[in-house]
XYZ file of C-alpha atoms in Angstrom:
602
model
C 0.000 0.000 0.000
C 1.228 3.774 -0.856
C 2.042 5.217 2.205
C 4.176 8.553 0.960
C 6.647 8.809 -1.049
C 10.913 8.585 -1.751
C 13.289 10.512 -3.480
C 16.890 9.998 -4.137
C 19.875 10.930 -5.675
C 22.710 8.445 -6.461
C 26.632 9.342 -7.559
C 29.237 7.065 -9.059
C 32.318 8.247 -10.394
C 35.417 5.715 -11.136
C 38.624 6.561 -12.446
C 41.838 4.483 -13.428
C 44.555 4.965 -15.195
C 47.530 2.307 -16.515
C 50.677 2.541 -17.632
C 53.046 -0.132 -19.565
C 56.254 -0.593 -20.086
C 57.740 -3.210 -22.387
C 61.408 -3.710 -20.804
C 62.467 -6.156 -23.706
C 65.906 -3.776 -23.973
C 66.754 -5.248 -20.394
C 65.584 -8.415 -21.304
C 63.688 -10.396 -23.429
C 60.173 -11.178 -22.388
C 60.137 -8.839 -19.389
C 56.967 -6.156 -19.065
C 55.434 -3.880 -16.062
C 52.460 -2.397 -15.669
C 51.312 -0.201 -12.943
C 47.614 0.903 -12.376
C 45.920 2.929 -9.941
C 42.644 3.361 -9.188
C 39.631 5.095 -7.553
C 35.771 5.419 -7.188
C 32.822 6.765 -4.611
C 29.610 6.594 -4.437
C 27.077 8.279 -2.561
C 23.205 8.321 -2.055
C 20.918 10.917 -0.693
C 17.412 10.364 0.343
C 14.532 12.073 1.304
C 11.321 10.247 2.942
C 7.816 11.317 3.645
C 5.146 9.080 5.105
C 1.331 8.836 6.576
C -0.399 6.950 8.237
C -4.032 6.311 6.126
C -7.326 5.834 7.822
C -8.643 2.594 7.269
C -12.169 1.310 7.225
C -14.324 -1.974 7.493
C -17.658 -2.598 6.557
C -20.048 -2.248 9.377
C -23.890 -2.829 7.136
C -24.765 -3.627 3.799
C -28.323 -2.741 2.408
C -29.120 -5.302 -0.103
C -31.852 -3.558 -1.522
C -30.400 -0.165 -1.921
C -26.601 -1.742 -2.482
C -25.260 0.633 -0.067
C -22.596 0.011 2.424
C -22.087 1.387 5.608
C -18.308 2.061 6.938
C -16.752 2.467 10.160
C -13.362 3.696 10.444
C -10.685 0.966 12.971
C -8.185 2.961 13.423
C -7.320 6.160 15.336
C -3.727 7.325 14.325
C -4.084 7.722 10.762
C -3.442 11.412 8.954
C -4.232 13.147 6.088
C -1.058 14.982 5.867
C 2.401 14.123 5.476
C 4.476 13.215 8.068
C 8.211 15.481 8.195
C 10.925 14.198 5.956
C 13.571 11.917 6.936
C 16.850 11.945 5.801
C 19.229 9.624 4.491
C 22.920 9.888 3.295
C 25.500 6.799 2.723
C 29.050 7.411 0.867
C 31.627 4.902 0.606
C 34.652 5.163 -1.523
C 37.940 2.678 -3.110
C 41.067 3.169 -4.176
C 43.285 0.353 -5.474
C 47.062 0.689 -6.440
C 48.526 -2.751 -8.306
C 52.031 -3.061 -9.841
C 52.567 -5.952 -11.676
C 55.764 -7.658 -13.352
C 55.874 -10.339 -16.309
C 58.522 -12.313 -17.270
C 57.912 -15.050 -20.594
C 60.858 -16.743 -22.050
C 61.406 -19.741 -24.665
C 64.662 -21.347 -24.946
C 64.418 -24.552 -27.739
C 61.662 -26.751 -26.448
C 61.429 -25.192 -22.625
C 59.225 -22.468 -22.146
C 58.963 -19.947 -18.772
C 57.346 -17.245 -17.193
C 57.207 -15.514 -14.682
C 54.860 -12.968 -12.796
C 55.081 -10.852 -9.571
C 51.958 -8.381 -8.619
C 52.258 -5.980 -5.447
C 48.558 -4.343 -4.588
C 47.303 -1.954 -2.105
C 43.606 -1.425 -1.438
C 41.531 0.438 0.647
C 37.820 0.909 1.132
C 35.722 3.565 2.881
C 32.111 3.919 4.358
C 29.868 5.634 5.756
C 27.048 4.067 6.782
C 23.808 6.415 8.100
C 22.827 5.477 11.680
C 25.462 2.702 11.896
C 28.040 2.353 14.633
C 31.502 3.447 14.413
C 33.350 0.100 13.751
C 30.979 0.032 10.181
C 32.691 3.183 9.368
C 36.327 2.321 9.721
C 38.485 2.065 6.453
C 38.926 -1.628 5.406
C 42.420 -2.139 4.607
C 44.632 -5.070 2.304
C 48.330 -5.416 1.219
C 49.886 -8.379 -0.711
C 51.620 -9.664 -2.737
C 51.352 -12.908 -5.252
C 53.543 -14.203 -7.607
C 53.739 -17.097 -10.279
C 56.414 -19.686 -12.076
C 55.253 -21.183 -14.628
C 57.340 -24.008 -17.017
C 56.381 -26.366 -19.417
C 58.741 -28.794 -22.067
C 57.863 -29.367 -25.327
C 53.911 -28.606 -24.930
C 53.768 -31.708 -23.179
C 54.779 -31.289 -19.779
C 53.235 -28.461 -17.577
C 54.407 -27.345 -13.979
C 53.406 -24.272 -11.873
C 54.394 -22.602 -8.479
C 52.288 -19.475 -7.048
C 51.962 -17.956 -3.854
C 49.977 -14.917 -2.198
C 51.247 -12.868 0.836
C 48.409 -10.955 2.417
C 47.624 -8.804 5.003
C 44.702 -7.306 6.040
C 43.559 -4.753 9.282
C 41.091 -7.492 10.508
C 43.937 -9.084 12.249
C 46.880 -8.489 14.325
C 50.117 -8.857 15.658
C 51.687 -12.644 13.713
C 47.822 -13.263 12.659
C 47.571 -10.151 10.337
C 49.655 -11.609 7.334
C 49.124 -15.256 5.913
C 51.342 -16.966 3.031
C 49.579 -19.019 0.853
C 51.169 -21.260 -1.724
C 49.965 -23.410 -4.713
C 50.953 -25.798 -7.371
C 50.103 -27.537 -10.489
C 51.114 -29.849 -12.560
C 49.684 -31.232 -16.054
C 50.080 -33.777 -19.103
C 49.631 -33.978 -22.404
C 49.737 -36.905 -23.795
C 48.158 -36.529 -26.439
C 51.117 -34.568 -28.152
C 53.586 -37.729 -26.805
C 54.845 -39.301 -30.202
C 53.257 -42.631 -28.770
C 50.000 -41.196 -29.619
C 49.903 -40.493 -33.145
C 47.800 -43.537 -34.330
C 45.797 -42.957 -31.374
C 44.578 -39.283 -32.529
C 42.064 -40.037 -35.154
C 40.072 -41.442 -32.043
C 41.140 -39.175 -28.953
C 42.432 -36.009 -30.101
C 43.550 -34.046 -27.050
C 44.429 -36.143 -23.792
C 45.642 -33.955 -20.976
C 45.556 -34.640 -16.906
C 46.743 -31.861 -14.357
C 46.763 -31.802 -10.531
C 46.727 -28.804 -8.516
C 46.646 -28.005 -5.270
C 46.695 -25.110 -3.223
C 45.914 -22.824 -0.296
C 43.353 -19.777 0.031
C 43.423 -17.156 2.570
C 39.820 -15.048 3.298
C 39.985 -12.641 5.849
C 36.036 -12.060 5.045
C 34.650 -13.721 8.551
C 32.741 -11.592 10.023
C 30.096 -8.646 10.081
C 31.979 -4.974 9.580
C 31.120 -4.094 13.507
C 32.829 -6.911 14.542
C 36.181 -7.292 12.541
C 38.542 -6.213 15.405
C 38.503 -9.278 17.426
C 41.899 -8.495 19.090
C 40.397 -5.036 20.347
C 37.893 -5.388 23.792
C 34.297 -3.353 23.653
C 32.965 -1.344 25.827
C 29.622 -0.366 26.303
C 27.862 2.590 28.073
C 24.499 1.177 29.951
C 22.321 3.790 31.438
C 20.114 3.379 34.132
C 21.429 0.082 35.287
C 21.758 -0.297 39.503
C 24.340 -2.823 38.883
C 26.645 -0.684 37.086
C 26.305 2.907 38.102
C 28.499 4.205 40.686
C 27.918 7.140 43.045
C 30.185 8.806 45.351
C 29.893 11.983 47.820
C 28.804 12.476 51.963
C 25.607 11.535 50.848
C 25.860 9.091 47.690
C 23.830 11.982 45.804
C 25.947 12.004 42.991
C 25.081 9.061 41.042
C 26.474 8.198 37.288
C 25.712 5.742 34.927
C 28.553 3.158 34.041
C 30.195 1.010 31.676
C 30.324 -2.801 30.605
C 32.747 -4.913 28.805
C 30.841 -6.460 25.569
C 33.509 -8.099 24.133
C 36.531 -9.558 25.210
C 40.227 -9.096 22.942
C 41.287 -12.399 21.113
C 44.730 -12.073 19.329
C 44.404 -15.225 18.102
C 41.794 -14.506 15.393
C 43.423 -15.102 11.971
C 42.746 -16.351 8.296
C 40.548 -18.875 7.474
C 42.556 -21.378 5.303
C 40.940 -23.615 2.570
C 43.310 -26.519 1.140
C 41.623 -27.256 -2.517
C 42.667 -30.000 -4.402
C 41.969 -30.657 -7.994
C 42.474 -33.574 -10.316
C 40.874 -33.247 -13.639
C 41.118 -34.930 -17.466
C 40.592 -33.122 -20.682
C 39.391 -35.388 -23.672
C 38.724 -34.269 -27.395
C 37.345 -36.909 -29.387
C 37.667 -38.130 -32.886
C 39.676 -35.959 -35.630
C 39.937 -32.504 -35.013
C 38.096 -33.044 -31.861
C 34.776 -31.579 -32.155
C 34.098 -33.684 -28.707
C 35.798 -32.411 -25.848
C 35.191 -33.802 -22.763
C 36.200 -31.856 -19.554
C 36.408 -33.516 -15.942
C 37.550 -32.358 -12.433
C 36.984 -33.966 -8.777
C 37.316 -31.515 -6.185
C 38.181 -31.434 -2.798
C 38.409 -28.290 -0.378
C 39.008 -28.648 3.343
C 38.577 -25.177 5.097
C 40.160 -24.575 8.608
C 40.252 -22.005 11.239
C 36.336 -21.201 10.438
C 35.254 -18.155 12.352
C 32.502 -19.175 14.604
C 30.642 -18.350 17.843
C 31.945 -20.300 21.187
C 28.471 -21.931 22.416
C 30.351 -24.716 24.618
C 31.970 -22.045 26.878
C 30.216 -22.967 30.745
C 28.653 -20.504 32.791
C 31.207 -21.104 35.399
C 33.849 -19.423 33.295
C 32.196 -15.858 34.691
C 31.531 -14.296 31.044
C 28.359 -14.291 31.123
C 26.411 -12.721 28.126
C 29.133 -11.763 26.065
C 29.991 -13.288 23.113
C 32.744 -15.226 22.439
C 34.781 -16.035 19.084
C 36.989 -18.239 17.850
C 39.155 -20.280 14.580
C 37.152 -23.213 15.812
C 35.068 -24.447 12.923
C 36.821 -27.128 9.996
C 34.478 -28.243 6.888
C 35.165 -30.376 4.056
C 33.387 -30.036 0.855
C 34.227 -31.949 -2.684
C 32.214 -33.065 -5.783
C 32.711 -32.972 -8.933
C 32.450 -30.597 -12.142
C 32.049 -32.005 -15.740
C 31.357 -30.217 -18.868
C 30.738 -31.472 -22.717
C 31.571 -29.374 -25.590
C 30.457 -30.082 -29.328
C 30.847 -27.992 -32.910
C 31.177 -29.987 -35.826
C 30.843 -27.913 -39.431
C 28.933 -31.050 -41.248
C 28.434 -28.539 -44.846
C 29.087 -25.003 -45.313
C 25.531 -24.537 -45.155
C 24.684 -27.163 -41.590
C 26.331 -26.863 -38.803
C 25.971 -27.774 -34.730
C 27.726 -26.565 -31.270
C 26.129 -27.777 -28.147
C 27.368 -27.509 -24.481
C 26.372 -29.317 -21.218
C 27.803 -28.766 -17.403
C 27.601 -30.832 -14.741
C 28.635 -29.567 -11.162
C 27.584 -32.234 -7.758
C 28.873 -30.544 -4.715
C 28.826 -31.814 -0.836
C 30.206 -30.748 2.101
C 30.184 -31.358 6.072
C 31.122 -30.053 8.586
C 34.237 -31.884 10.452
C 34.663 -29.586 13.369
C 31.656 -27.182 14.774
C 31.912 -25.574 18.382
C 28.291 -26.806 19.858
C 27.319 -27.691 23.262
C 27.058 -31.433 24.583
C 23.839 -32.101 23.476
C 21.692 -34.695 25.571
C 20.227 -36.124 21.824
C 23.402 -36.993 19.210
C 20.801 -35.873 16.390
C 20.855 -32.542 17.518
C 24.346 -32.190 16.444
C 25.853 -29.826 13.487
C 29.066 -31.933 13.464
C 29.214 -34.027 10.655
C 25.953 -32.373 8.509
C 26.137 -29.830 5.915
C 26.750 -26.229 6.763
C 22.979 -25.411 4.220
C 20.929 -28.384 6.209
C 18.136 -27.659 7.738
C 16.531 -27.883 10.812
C 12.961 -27.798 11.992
C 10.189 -29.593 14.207
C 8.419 -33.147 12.788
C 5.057 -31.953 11.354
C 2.460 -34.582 12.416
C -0.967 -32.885 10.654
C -2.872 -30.660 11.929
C -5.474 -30.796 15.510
C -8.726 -32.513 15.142
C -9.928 -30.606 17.819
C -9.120 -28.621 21.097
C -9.612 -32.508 23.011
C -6.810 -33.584 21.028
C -4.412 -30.661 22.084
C -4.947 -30.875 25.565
C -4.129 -34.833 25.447
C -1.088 -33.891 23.220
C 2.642 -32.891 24.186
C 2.684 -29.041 25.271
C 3.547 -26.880 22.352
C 3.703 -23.513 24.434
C 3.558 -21.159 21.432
C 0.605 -19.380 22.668
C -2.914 -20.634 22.369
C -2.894 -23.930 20.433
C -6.240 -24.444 19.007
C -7.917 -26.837 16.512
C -6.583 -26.672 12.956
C -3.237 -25.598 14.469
C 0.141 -27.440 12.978
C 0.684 -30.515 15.473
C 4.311 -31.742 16.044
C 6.243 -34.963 16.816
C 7.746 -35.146 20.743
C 10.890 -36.524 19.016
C 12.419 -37.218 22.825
C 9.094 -38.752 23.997
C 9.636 -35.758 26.900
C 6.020 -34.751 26.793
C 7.057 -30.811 25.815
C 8.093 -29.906 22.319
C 10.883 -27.551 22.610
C 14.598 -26.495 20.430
C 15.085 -30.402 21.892
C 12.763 -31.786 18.970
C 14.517 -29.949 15.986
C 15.662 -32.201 13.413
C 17.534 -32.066 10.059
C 15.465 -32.581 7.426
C 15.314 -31.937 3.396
C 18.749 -31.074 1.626
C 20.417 -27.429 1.716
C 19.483 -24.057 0.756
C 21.989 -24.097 -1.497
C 21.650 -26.535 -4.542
C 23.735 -29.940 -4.309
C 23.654 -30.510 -7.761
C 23.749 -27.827 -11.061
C 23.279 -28.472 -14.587
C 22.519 -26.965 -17.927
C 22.345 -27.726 -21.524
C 22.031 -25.876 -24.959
C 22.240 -26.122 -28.575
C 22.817 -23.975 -31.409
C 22.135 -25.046 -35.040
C 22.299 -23.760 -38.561
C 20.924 -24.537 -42.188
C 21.219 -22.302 -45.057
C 19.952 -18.878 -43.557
C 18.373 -20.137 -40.309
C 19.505 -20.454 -37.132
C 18.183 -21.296 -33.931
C 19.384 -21.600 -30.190
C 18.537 -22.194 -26.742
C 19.189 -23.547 -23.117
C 18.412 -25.053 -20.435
C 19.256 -24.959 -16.535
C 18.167 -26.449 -13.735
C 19.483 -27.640 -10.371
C 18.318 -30.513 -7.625
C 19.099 -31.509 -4.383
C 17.995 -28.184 -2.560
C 15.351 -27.500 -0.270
C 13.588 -24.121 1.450
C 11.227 -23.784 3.502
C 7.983 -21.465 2.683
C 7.471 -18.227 4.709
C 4.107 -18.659 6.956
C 4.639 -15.248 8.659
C 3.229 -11.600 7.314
C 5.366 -8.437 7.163
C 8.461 -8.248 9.210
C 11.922 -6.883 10.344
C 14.615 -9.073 10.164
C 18.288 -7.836 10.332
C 17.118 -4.335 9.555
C 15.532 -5.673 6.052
C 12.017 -5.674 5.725
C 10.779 -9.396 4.591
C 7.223 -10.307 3.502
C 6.043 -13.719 4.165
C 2.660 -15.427 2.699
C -0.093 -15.115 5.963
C -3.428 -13.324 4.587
C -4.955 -10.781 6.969
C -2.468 -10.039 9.425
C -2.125 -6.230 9.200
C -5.039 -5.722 6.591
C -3.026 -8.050 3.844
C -5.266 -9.871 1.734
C -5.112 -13.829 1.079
C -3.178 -15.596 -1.443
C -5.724 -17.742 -3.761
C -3.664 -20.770 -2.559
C -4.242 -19.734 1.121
C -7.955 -19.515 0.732
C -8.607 -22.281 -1.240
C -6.563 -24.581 0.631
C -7.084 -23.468 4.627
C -8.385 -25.204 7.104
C -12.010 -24.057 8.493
C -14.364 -25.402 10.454
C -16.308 -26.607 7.575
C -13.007 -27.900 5.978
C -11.880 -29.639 9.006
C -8.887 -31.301 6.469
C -6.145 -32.522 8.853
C -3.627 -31.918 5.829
C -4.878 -28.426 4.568
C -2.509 -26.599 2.783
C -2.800 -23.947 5.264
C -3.784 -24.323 9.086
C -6.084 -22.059 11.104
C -7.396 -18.719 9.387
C -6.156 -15.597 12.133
C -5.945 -11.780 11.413
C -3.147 -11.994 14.370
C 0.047 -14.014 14.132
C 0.028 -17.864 15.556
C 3.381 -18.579 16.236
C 2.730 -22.408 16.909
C 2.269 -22.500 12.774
C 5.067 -19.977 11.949
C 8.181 -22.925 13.272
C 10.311 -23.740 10.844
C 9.102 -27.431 10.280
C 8.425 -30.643 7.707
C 5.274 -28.523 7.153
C 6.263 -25.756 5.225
C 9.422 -27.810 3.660
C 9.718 -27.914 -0.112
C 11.729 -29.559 -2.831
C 12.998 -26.618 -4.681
C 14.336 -28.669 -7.502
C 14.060 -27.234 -11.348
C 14.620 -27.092 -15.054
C 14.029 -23.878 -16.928
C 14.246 -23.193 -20.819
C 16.281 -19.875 -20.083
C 16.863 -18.471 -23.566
C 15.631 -19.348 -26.902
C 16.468 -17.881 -30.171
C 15.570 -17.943 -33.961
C 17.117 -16.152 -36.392
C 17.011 -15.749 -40.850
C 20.234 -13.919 -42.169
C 19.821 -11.947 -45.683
C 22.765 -11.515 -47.605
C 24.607 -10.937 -51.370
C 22.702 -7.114 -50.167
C 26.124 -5.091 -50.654
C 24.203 -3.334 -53.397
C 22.212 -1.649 -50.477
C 25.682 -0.802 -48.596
C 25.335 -4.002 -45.882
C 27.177 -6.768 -45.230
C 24.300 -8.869 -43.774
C 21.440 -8.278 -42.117
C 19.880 -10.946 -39.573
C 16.142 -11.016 -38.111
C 15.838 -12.897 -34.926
C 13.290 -13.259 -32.330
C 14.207 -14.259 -28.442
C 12.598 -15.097 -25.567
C 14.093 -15.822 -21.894
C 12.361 -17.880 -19.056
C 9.326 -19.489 -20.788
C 8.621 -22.140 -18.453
C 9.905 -23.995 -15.330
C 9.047 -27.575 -14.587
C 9.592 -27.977 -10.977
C 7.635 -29.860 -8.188
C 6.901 -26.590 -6.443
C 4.061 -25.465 -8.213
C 3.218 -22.236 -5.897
C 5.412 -19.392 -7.582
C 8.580 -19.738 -9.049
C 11.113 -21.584 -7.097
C 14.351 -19.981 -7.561
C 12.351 -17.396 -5.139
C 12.755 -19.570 -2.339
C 10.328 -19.218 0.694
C 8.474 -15.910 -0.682
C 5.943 -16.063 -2.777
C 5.777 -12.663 -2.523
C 8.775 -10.976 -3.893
C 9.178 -9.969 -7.727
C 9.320 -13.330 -9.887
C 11.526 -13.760 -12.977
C 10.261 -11.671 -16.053
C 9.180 -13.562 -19.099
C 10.721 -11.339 -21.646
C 10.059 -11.364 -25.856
C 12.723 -9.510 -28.055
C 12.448 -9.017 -31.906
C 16.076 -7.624 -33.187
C 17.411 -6.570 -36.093
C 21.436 -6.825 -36.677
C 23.398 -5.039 -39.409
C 26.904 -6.041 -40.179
C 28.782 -3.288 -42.441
């Protein structure tokens, strides 16, 4: 609903500028570059806002068709409400200089490359606190050594020194190395009479090791400095002093304690992979790689810290966490010219990823299925959906579900413990991540005389969300809007009204459970009940095209006709809205968009 109105006024402005040098007089192969850069932005706002009057009906004269309306609310205006203000800047500048070094002596080739960089990056964020506003600061420096013999046999060294502000003291600069090696065979004189058949033949290893210095929140990247915060009003922490103990001040608390020891999370990737191209010429190629990347030194909440220890509230952090995570990534690759006038190229991909974690900082949980340990950093968790109440009987001979009022038609849950109470103790994995396990698309492009015509697919599996049973709220300062009808005035879905539960739909296993203009929050838990498979294939692009030529009497090359479309359909076993928007079936979906082009070649 239109509530007032917005206005605002964004800047960007971005400048580099480069410089080469070829230093092939010094020696051969040898060339620096140097580049410095810098942008800001900036956004000003201006807000206004009322509150409307709204009304319900309170008669309806069926003869006359007139309504009557009374007004349910008090606080609404007819006038604007003062503007509010908003400003947020933030600026970068980056400084990089870079040496290259590429040699060839008979059948060894080498190279070499150096790269120094300096960045920096500034905000200011509008109501935030001061830690948001500090500069964010990185210096390194990352080289490479590259050899290879006779375009058969491929090595590689690199490394990356970084630093970054985040960090302190022997933390605040890692050293990450790498290395690779590969084989052609396929260019081994053994081959020859195998190349009519296999074309290219090449396996390479690499592994290597990747800093991120990325863990945390802007307010809390200084680990290694302690917090303070002012609390007013607090009899535990003011102090007073005088004759009388008249003079009385409000006081101070520690809200974070300094760790030195927070550093870089480390990820050790390993890579073994196998290029193919098949038959003469190889219009086949074949591309596989199994992956492996085991991260260390995760950033992570301490949750198994005791009471005892005298902390308290105040939360502590650590390098605690390790995960593993491998799959694999495959692609296929055809183009094959069969007559100047037919001709095909096609593409698939193939990506299956896992991962788990190896070490998470938990409590010692009295259930071992409550534990993160060994599960995948995207599973989720949520409470055993049974069905919904027969009737208010049935809830007062059930386990407690103190939510509120639990009434008939509300969402009934398994006591996974057999404890009699359903509580954070009955929270269960269940359905696969939020983020897809396995990603794939396919495509083809084909010609014949003048006529062409494209398109592609892409999909993914293995991914679950869960829908959004709650109305409009604030979450992490972002206002979200999930799918109940008439809390706040919202309407109802056609799904939602269609597919509720009622007293004169009494359906155990409604779509939706019991009707309320207030929130329940015994059917807002995350559970099995609002859990979907958010599995798809979409036709993302298609294209047909005619090409006119032997025109150069009208001054044109060619001239081609095409018509496009993107996102014409989705086949998916969530049939609510489109799944790639997750739990909302409220937010903006996908457009379905129709282009007719024209292209001129001169």
């Amino acid at each position: 609903m239109v509530k007032g109105y917005e206005s605002r006024d964004e800047t960007t402005v971005t400048a580099q500028a480069t410089v080469m040098q070829d230093l092939g007089f010094i020696t051969e192969g040898l060339k620096v570059q140097a580049k410095v850069s810098a942008g800001t932005w900036s956004k000003y706002g201006m807000t206004r806002t009322y509150t409307p009057f709204f009304y319900d009906v309170e008669s309806y004269d069926i003869v006359t068709d007139k309504y009557r309306l009374y007004r349910i609310n008090n606080n609404g205006s007819t006038s604007l409400n003062p503007a509010v203000a908003t400003r947020n800047t933030s600026s970068n500048y980056y400084v990089e200089a870079r040496a290259n070094w590429d040699r060839t002596f008979g059948l060894h080739s080498v190279g070499a490359m150096t790269v120094f960089m300096l960045q920096e990056n500034l905000f200011s964020v509008d109501g935030g606190s001061l830690p948001k506003t500090l500069p964010e600061r990185n210096v390194g420096n990352s080289g490479r050594l590259t050899y290879d013999y006779d375009d058969r046999y491929f090595a590689e060294f690199g490394y990356g020194y970084n630093g970054s502000e985040k960090f302190t003291g022997s933390k605040r600069f890692g050293f990450f190395p790498s290395i690779g090696a590969g084989w052609l065979i396929s260019n081994e004189a053994f081959w020859a009479s195998a190349k009519d058949y296999v074309d290219l033949l090449k396996l390479k290893f690499t592994w290597g090791q990747v800093g991120n210095d990325n863990i945390s929140a802007r307010d809390k990247r200084f680990q290694f400095l302690s917090k303070l915060a002012y609390v007013p009003n607090d009899a535990q922490r003011n102090y007073m002093f005088g004759q009388l103990m008249s003079n009385k001040y409000d006081g101070y608390t520690i809200s974070g304690f300094a760790n030195n020891n927070i550093g870089w999370e480390v990820s050790d990737k390993y890579n073994i992979g196998v290029e193919l191209g098949l038959l003469q010429g190889g219009p086949l190629k074949l591309q596989v790689d199994v992956f492996q990347d085991n991260r260390r030194n995760i950033f992570m909440r301490r949750t198994d810290i005791p009471a005892t220890t005298g902390f308290g509230d105040i939360e502590m952090w650590g390098n605690v966490g390790e995960m593993e995570s491998k799959g694999i990534d495959a692609s296929i690759d055809y183009q094959k010219f069969f007559t100047n006038d037919f001709w095909l190229t096609g593409r698939a991909n193939f990506t299956y990823a896992v991962n788990k974690y190896i070490e998470f900082d938990e409590p010692d949980y009295e259930y071992d299925y409550l534990y993160r340990k060994g599960r995948s950093a995207g599973v989720q968790w949520g409470y055993v959906a049974e069905r919904l109440f027969v009737d208010d009987a049935e809830v007062a001979q059930s386990p407690a579900q103190n939510w509120g009022v639990v009434q008939a038609g509300d969402i009934k849950y398994k006591d996974v413990n057999g404890d009699g109470r359903i509580n954070q103790n009955d929270q269960v994995a269940m359905g696969f991540p939020t983020t897809p396990e396995i990603q794939y698309g396919f495509g083809l492009s084909g010609g014949f005389k003048k006529f062409d015509l494209s398109f592609f697919f892409q999909g993914n599996a293995r991914v679950s969300f869960f829908i959004d049973p709650r109305g409009e709220y604030t979450e992490g300062g972002t206002t979200k809007h999930g799918i109940a009808p008439f809390i706040n005035r919202r309407n109802a879905l056609a799904m939602v009204t269609r597919g509720a539960w009622t007293e004169t739909n009494p359906d155990v296993h409604a779509f939706w459970p019991r009707l309320s203009t207030e929130p329940i929050v015994n059917n807002t838990q995350l559970s099995s009940w609002w859990l979907r498979d958010g599995s798809f294939l979409r036709l993302k692009t298609v294209e047909a095209g005619y090409s006119f030529d032997n025109i150069k009497r009208l001054g044109v090359e060619n001239i081609r006709v095409y018509f496009s479309a993107e996102n014409l359909f989705v086949i998916s076993p969530f049939k609510q809205w489109d799944p790639e928007m997750g739990g909302s079936g409220m937010g903006y979906p996908l457009n379905r968009r129709f282009n007719v082009g024209l292209q001129l070649s001169f």
